[in-house]
Coordinates of N, CA and C in Angstrom, one line a residue:
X51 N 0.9 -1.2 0.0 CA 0.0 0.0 0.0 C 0.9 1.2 0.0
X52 N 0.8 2.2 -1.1 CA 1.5 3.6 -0.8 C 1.0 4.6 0.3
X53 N 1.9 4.9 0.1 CA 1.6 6.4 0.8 C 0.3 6.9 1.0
X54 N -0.1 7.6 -0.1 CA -1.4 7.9 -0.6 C -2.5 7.1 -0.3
X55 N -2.8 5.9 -0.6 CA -3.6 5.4 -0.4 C -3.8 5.5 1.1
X56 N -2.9 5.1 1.8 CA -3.1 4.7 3.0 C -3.3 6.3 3.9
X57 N -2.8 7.4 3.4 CA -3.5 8.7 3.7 C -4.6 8.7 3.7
X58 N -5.6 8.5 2.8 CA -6.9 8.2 2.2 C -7.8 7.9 3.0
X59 N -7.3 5.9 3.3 CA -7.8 5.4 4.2 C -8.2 5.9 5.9
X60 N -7.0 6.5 6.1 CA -7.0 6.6 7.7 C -7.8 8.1 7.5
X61 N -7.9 9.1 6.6 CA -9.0 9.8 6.9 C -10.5 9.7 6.5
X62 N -10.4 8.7 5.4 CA -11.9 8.3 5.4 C -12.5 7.5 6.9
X63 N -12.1 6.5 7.6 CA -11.7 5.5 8.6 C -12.2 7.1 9.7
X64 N -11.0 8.1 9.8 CA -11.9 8.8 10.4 C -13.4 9.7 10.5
X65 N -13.3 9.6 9.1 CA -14.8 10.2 9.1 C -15.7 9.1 9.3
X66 N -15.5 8.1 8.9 CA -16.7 6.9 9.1 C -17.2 6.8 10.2
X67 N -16.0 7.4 11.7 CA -16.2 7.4 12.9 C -17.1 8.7 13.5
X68 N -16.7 9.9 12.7 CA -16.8 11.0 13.2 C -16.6 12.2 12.0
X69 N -18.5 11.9 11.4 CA -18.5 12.6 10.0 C -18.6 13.9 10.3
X70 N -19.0 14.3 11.1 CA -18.7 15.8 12.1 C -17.6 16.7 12.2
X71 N -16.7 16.0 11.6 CA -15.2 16.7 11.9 C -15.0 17.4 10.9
X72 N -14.6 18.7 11.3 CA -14.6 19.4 9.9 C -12.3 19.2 9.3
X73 N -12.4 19.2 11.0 CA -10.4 18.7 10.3 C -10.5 17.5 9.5
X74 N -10.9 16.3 9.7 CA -10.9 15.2 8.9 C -11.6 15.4 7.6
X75 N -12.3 16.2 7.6 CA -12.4 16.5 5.7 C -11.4 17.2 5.5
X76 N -11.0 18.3 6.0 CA -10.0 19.3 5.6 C -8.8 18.7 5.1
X77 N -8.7 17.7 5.7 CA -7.6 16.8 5.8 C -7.5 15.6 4.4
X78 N -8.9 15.3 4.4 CA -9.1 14.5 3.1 C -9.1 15.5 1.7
X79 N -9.5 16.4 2.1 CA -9.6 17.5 0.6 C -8.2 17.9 0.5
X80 N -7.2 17.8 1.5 CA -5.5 18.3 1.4 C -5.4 16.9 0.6
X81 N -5.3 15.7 0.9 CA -4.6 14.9 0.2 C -5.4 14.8 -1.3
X82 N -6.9 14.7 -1.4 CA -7.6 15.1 -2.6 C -6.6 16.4 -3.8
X83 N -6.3 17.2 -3.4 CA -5.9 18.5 -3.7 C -4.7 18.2 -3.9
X84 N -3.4 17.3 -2.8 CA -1.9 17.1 -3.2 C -2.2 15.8 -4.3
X85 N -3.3 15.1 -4.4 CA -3.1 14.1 -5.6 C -4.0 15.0 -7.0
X86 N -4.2 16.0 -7.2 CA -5.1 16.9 -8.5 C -6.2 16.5 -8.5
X87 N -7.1 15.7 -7.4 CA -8.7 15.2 -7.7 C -9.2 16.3 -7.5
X88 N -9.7 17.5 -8.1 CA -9.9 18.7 -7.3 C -11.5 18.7 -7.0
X89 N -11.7 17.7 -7.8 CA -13.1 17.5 -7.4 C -13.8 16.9 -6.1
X90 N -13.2 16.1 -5.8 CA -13.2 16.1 -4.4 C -12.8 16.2 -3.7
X91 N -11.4 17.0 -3.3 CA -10.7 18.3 -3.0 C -12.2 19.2 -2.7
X92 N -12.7 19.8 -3.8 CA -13.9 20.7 -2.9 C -14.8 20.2 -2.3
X93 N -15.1 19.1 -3.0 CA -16.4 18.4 -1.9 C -16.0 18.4 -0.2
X94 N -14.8 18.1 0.0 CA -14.4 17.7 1.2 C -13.9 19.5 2.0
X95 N -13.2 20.2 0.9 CA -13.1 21.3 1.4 C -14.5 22.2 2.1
X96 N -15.4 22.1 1.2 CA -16.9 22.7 1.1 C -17.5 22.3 2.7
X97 N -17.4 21.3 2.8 CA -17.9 20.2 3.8 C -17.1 20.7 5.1
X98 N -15.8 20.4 5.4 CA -14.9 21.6 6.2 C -15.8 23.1 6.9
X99 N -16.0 23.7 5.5 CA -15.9 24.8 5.8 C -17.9 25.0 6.0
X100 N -18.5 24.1 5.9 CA -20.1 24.0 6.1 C -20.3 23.8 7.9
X101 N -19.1 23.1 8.2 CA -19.0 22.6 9.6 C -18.5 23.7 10.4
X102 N -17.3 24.5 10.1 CA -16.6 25.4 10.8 C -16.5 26.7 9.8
X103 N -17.7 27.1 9.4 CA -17.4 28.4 8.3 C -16.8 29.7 9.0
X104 N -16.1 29.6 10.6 CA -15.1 30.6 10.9 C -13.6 30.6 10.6
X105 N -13.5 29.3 10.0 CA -12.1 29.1 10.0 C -11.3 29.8 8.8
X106 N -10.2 30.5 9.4 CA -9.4 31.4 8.0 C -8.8 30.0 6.9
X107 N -8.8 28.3 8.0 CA -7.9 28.1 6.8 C -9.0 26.9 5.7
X108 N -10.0 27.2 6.5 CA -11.6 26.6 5.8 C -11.6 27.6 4.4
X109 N -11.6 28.9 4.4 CA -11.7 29.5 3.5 C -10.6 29.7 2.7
X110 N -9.6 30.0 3.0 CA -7.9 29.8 2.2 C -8.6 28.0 1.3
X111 N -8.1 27.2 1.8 CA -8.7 26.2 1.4 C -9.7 25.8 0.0
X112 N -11.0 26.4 0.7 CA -11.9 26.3 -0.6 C -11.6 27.4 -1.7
X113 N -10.5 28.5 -1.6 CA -10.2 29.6 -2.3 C -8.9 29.1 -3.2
X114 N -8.0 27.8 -2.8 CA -7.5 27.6 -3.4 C -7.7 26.4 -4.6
X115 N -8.9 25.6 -4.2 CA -9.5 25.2 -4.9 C -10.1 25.5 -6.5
X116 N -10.9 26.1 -5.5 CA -11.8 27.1 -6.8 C -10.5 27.5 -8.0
X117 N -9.3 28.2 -7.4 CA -8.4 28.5 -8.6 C -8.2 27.1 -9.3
X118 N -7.8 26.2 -8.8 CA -7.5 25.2 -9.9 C -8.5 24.6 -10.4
X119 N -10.0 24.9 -9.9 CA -11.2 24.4 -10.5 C -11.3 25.2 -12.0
X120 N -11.1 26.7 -12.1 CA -11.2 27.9 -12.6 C -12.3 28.0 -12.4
X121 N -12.9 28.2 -11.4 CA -14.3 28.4 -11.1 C -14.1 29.9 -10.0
X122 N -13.4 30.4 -9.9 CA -13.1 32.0 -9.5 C -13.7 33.2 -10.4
X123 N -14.2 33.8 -9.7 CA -15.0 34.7 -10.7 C -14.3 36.0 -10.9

């Protein structure tokens, strides 16, 4: 098992436990984001920041997204 995968795993594994966590998506949308899925990169980002929409790095986050979505207006 690589790297990645096994990143994957242990934060899906934590959400399965505790889908409430807005770090354990944050965390899945970072490795989403370091592998170019950017698609679910935002879903997980979005989800983050739906949970803790105070956080500066919730919004950095889904702001960095959107650029490589080209979905920035």
């Amino acid at each position: 098992v690589n790297t990645f995968t096994k990143t994957e795993t242990i934060w899906l594994d934590a959400l399965s436990k505790y889908p409430g966590s807005a770090r354990s998506h944050a965390m899945l949308g970072a490795y989403y984001f370091k592998t170019k899925n950017f698609q679910h990169a935002w879903r997980e980002y979005n989800r983050a920041y739906e949970i803790e929409p105070i956080s500066p790095l919730n919004v950095a986050q889904l702001s960095k997204c959107l650029i490589e979505l080209n979905l920035s207006a």
